[in-house]
CSV table of C-alpha atoms in Angstrom, one decimal:
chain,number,residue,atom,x,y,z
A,1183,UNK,CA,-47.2,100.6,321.0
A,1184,UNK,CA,-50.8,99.4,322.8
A,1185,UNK,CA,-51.1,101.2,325.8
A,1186,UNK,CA,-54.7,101.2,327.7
A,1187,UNK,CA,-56.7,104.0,328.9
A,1188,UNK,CA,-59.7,104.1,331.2
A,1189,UNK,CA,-63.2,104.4,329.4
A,1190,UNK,CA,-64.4,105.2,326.0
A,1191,UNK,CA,-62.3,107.4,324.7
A,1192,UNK,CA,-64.2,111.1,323.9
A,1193,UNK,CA,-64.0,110.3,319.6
A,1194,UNK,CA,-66.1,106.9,320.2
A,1195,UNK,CA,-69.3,108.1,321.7
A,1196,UNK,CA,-70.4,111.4,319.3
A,1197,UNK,CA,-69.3,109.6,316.1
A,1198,UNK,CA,-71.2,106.6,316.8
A,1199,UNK,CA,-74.5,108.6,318.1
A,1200,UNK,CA,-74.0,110.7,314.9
A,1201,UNK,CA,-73.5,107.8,312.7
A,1202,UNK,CA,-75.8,105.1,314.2
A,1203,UNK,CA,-73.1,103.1,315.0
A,1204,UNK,CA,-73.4,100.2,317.1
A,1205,UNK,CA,-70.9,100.0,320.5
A,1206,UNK,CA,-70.6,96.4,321.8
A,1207,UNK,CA,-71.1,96.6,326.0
A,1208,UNK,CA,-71.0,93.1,327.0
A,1209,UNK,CA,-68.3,91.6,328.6
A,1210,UNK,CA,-64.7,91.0,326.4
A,1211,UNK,CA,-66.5,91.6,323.0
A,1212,UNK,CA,-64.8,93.6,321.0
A,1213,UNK,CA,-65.3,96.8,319.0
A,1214,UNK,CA,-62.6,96.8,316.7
A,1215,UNK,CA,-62.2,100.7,315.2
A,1216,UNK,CA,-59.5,101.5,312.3
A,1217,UNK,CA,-58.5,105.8,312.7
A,1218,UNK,CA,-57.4,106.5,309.0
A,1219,UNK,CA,-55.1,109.6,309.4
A,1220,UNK,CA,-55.1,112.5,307.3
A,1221,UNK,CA,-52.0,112.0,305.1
A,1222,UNK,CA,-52.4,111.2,301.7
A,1223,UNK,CA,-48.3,109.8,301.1
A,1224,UNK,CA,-48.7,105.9,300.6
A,1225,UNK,CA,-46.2,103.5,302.3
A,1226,UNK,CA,-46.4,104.3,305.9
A,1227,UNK,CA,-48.1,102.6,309.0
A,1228,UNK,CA,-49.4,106.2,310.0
A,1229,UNK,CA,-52.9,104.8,310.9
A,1230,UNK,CA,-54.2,103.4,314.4
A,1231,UNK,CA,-56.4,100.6,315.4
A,1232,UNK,CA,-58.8,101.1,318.7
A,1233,UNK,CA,-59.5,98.0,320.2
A,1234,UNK,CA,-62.3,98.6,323.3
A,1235,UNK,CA,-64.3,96.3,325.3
A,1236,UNK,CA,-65.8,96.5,328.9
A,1237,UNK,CA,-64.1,93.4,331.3
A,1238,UNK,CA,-65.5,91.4,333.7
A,1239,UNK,CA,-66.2,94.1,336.2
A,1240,UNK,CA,-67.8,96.3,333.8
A,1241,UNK,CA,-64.9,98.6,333.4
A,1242,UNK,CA,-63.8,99.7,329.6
A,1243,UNK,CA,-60.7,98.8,328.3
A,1244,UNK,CA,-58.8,100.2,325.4
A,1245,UNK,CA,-55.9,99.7,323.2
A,1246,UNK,CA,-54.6,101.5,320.4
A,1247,UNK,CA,-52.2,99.7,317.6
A,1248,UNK,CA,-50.2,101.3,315.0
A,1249,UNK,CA,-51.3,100.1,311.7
A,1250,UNK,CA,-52.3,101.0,308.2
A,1251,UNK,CA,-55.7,101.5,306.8
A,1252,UNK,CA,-54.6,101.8,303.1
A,1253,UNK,CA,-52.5,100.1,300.5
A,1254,UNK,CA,-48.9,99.8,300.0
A,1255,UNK,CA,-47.3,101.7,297.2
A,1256,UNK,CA,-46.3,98.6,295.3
A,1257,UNK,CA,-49.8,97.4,294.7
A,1258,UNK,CA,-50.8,101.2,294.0
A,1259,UNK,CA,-48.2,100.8,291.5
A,1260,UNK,CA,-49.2,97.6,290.1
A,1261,UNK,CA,-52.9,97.0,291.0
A,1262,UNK,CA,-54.3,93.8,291.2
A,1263,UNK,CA,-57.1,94.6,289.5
A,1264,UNK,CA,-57.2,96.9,286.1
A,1265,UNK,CA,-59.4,99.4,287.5
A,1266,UNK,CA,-57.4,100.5,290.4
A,1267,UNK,CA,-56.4,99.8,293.9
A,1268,UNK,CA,-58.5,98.9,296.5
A,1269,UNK,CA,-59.0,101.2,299.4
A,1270,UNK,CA,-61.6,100.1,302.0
A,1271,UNK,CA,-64.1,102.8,302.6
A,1272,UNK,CA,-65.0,104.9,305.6
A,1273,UNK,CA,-67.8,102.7,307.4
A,1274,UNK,CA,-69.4,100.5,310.1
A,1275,UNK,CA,-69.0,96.9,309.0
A,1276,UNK,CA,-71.3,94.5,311.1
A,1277,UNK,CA,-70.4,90.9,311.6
A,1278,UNK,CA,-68.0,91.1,308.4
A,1279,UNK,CA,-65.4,89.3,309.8
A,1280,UNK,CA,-64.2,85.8,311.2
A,1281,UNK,CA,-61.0,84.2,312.6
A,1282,UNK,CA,-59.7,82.4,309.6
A,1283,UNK,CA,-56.8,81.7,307.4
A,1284,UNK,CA,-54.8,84.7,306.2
A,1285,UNK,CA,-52.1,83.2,303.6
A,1286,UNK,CA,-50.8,80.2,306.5
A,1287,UNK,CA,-52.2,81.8,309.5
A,1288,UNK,CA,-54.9,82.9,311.7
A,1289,UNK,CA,-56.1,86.6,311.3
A,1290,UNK,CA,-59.1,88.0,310.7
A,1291,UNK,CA,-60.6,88.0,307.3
A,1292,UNK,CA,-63.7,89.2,305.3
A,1293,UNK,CA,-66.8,87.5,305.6
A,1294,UNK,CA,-69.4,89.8,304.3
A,1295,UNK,CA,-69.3,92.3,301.6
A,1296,UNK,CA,-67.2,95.9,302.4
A,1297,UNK,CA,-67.1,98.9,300.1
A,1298,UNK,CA,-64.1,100.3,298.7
A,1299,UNK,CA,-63.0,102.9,296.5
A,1300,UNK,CA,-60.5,102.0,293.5
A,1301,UNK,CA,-57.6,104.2,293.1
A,1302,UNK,CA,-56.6,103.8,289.6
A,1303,UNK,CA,-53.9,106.7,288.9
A,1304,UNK,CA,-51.1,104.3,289.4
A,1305,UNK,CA,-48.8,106.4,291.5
A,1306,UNK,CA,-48.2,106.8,295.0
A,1307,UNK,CA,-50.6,109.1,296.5
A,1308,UNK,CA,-53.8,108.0,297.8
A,1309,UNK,CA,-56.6,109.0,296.0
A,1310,UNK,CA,-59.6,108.7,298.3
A,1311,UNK,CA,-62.2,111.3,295.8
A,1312,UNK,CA,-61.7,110.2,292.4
A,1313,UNK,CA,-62.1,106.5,292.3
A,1314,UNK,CA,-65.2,104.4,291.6
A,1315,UNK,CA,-66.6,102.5,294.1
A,1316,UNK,CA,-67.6,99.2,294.9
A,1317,UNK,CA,-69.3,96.6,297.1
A,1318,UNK,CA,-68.3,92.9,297.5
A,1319,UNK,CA,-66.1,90.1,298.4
A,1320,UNK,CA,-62.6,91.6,297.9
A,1321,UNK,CA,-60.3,90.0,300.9
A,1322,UNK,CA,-59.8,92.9,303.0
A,1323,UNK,CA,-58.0,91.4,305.6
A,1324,UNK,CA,-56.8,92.7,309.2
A,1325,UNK,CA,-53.8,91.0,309.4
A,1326,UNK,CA,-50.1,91.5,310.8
A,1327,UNK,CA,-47.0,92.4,308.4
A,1328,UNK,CA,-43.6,90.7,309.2
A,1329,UNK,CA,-44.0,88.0,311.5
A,1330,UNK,CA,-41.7,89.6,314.0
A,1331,UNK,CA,-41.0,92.7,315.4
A,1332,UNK,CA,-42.1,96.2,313.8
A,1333,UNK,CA,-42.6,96.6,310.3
A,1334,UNK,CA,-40.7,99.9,308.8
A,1335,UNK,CA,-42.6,99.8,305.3
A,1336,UNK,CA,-46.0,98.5,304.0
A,1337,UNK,CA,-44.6,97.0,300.9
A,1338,UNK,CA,-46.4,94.2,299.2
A,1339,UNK,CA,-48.1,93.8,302.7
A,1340,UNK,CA,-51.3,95.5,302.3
A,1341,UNK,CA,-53.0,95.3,298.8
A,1342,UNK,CA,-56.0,96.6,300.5
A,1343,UNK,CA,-56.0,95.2,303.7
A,1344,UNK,CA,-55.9,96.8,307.1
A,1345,UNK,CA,-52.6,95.4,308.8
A,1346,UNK,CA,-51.0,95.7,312.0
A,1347,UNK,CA,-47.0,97.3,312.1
A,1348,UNK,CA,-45.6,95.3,315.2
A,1349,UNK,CA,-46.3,91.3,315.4
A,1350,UNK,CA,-46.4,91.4,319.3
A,1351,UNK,CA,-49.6,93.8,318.7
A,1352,UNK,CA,-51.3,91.5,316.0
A,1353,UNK,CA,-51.3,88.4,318.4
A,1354,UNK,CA,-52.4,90.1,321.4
A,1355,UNK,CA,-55.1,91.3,319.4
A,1356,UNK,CA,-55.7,88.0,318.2
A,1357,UNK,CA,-55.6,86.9,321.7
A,1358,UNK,CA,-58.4,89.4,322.3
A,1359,UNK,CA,-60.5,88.1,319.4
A,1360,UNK,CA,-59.8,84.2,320.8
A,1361,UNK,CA,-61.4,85.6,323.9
A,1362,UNK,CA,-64.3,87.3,321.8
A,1363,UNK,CA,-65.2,83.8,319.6
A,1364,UNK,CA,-65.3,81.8,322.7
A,1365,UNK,CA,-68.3,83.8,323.8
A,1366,UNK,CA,-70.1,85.2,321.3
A,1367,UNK,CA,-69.4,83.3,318.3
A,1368,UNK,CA,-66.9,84.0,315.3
A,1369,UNK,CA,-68.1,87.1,313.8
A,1370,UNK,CA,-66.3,90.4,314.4
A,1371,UNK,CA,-67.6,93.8,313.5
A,1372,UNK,CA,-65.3,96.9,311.7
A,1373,UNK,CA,-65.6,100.4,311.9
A,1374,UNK,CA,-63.2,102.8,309.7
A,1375,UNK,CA,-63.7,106.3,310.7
A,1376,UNK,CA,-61.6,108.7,307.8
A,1377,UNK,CA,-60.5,111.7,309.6
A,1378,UNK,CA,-60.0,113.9,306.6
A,1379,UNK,CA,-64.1,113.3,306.4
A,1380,UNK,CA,-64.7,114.5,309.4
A,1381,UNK,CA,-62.9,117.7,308.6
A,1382,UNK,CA,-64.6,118.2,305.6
A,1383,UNK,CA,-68.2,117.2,307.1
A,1384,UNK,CA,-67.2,119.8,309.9
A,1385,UNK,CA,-66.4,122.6,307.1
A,1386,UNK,CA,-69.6,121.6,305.1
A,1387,UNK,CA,-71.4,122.2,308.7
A,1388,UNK,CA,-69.9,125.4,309.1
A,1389,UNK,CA,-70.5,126.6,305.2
A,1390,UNK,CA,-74.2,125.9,305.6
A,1391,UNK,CA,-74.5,127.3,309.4
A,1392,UNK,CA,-73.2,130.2,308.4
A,1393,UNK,CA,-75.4,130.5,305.2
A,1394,UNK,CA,-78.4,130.2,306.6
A,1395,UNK,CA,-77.4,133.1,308.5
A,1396,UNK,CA,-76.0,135.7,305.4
A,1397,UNK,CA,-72.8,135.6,305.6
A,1398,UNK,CA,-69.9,135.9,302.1
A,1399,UNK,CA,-70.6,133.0,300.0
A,1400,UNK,CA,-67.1,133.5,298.1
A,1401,UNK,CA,-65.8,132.8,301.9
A,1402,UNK,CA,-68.1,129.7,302.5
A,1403,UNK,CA,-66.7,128.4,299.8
A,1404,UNK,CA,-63.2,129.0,300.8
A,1405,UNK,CA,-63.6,127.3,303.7
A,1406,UNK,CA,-64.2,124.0,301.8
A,1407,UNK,CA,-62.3,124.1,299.4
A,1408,UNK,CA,-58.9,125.4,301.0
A,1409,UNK,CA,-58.4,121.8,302.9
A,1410,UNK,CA,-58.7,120.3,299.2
A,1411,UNK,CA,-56.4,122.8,297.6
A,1412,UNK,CA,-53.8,121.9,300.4
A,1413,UNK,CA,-54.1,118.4,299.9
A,1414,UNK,CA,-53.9,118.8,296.0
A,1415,UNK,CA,-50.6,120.6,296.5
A,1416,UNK,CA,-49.3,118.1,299.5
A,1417,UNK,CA,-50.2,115.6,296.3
A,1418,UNK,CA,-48.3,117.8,293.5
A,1419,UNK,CA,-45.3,117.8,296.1
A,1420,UNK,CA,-45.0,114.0,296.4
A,1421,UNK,CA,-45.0,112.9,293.0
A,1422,UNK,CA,-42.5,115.8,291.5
């Protein structure tokens, strides 16, 4: 459901600064921010967009859309392409997309090369670590699923692309991005922000923090690699 809140919200500001990121401040143009959640079971629109902008009085506005960042199982299943799936990266995307034709209508679809990592296992667990990856023109597209109502599966819906679960959310967002094109041109940037990186960037702070200071290597090292072991088991139990 969008709802709006008042001001950047607190996981905007530090990521950006930390990343170099670019915010967009002028009036009604949009930063357009996909939240990749940390679960790794394929086929659910467990993921969020942010959509924030000031308005005319200078006053931030933000919405947040359920969506998916990730694949569908089906085409994790039968990949498009030999070497795997593709799964769009973690990354600040600048003026990578444009208002365009998505199948028969208007969405917004890649202009300028994006990364992704190929998961080629073929089952249906995202595989975000052991893929190759790769830069170019690939169609990531954010789009809508069904055109009405709520979506309750991804499906063939997302090979890749980063797609909206409710239709009513897709064309307000669209009626956003309408607004954004009239005034600055048709060029939209995206940001994915993986929050199972984060974690581990946060552990990998803490392991070398605390090394530089003498503390038990063997627990450094658990630190890091207990979130992995937990997502390798989460993994085992899916696919048995």
């Amino acid at each position: 459901r969008d709802y709006k809140v008042t001001g950047v919200q607190t996981c905007a500001l530090p990521i950006s600064r930390k990343n170099k990121y670019v915010i967009y401040d002028k009036p009604y143009q949009l930063n357009i921010w996909g939240i990749r959640s940390p679960q790794t079971r394929s086929g659910q629109f467990d993921d969020h967009f942010h959509v924030f902008y000031k308005d005319g009085n200078g006053r931030w506005e933000y919405h947040i859309f359920r969506c998916t960042t990730d694949p569908g199982t089906f085409w994790l299943h039968d990949p498009m392409r030999p070497e795997g799936t593709a799964i769009l990266a973690q990354g600040q995307y600048i003026d990578a997309y444009q208002i365009g034709i998505h199948y028969t209508y208007a969405a917004l679809v890649q202009r300028k090369p994006v990364r992704v990592i190929r998961d080629y296992n073929r089952d249906s667990v995202l595989d975000f670590y052991n893929g190759n990856y790769h830069t170019g023109l690939f169609g990531i597209n954010i789009h809508r699923a069904m055109m009405y109502g709520k979506t309750p599966y991804i499906e063939k819906f997302s090979a890749g692309c980063q797609v909206f679960e409710n239709a009513s959310d897709f064309y307000h967002f669209m009626q956003m991005a309408e607004r954004h094109r009239s005034l600055y041109g048709n060029r939209f940037s995206y940001t994915l922000i993986d929050e199972r990186a984060i974690k581990r960037a946060k552990l990998r702070r803490t392991f070398y923090g605390a090394l530089a200071v003498g503390a038990s290597t063997a627990t450094l090292l658990y630190l890091l690699t207990s979130s992995e072991n937990q997502e390798n088991q989460n993994q085992s139990t899916l696919t048995n």
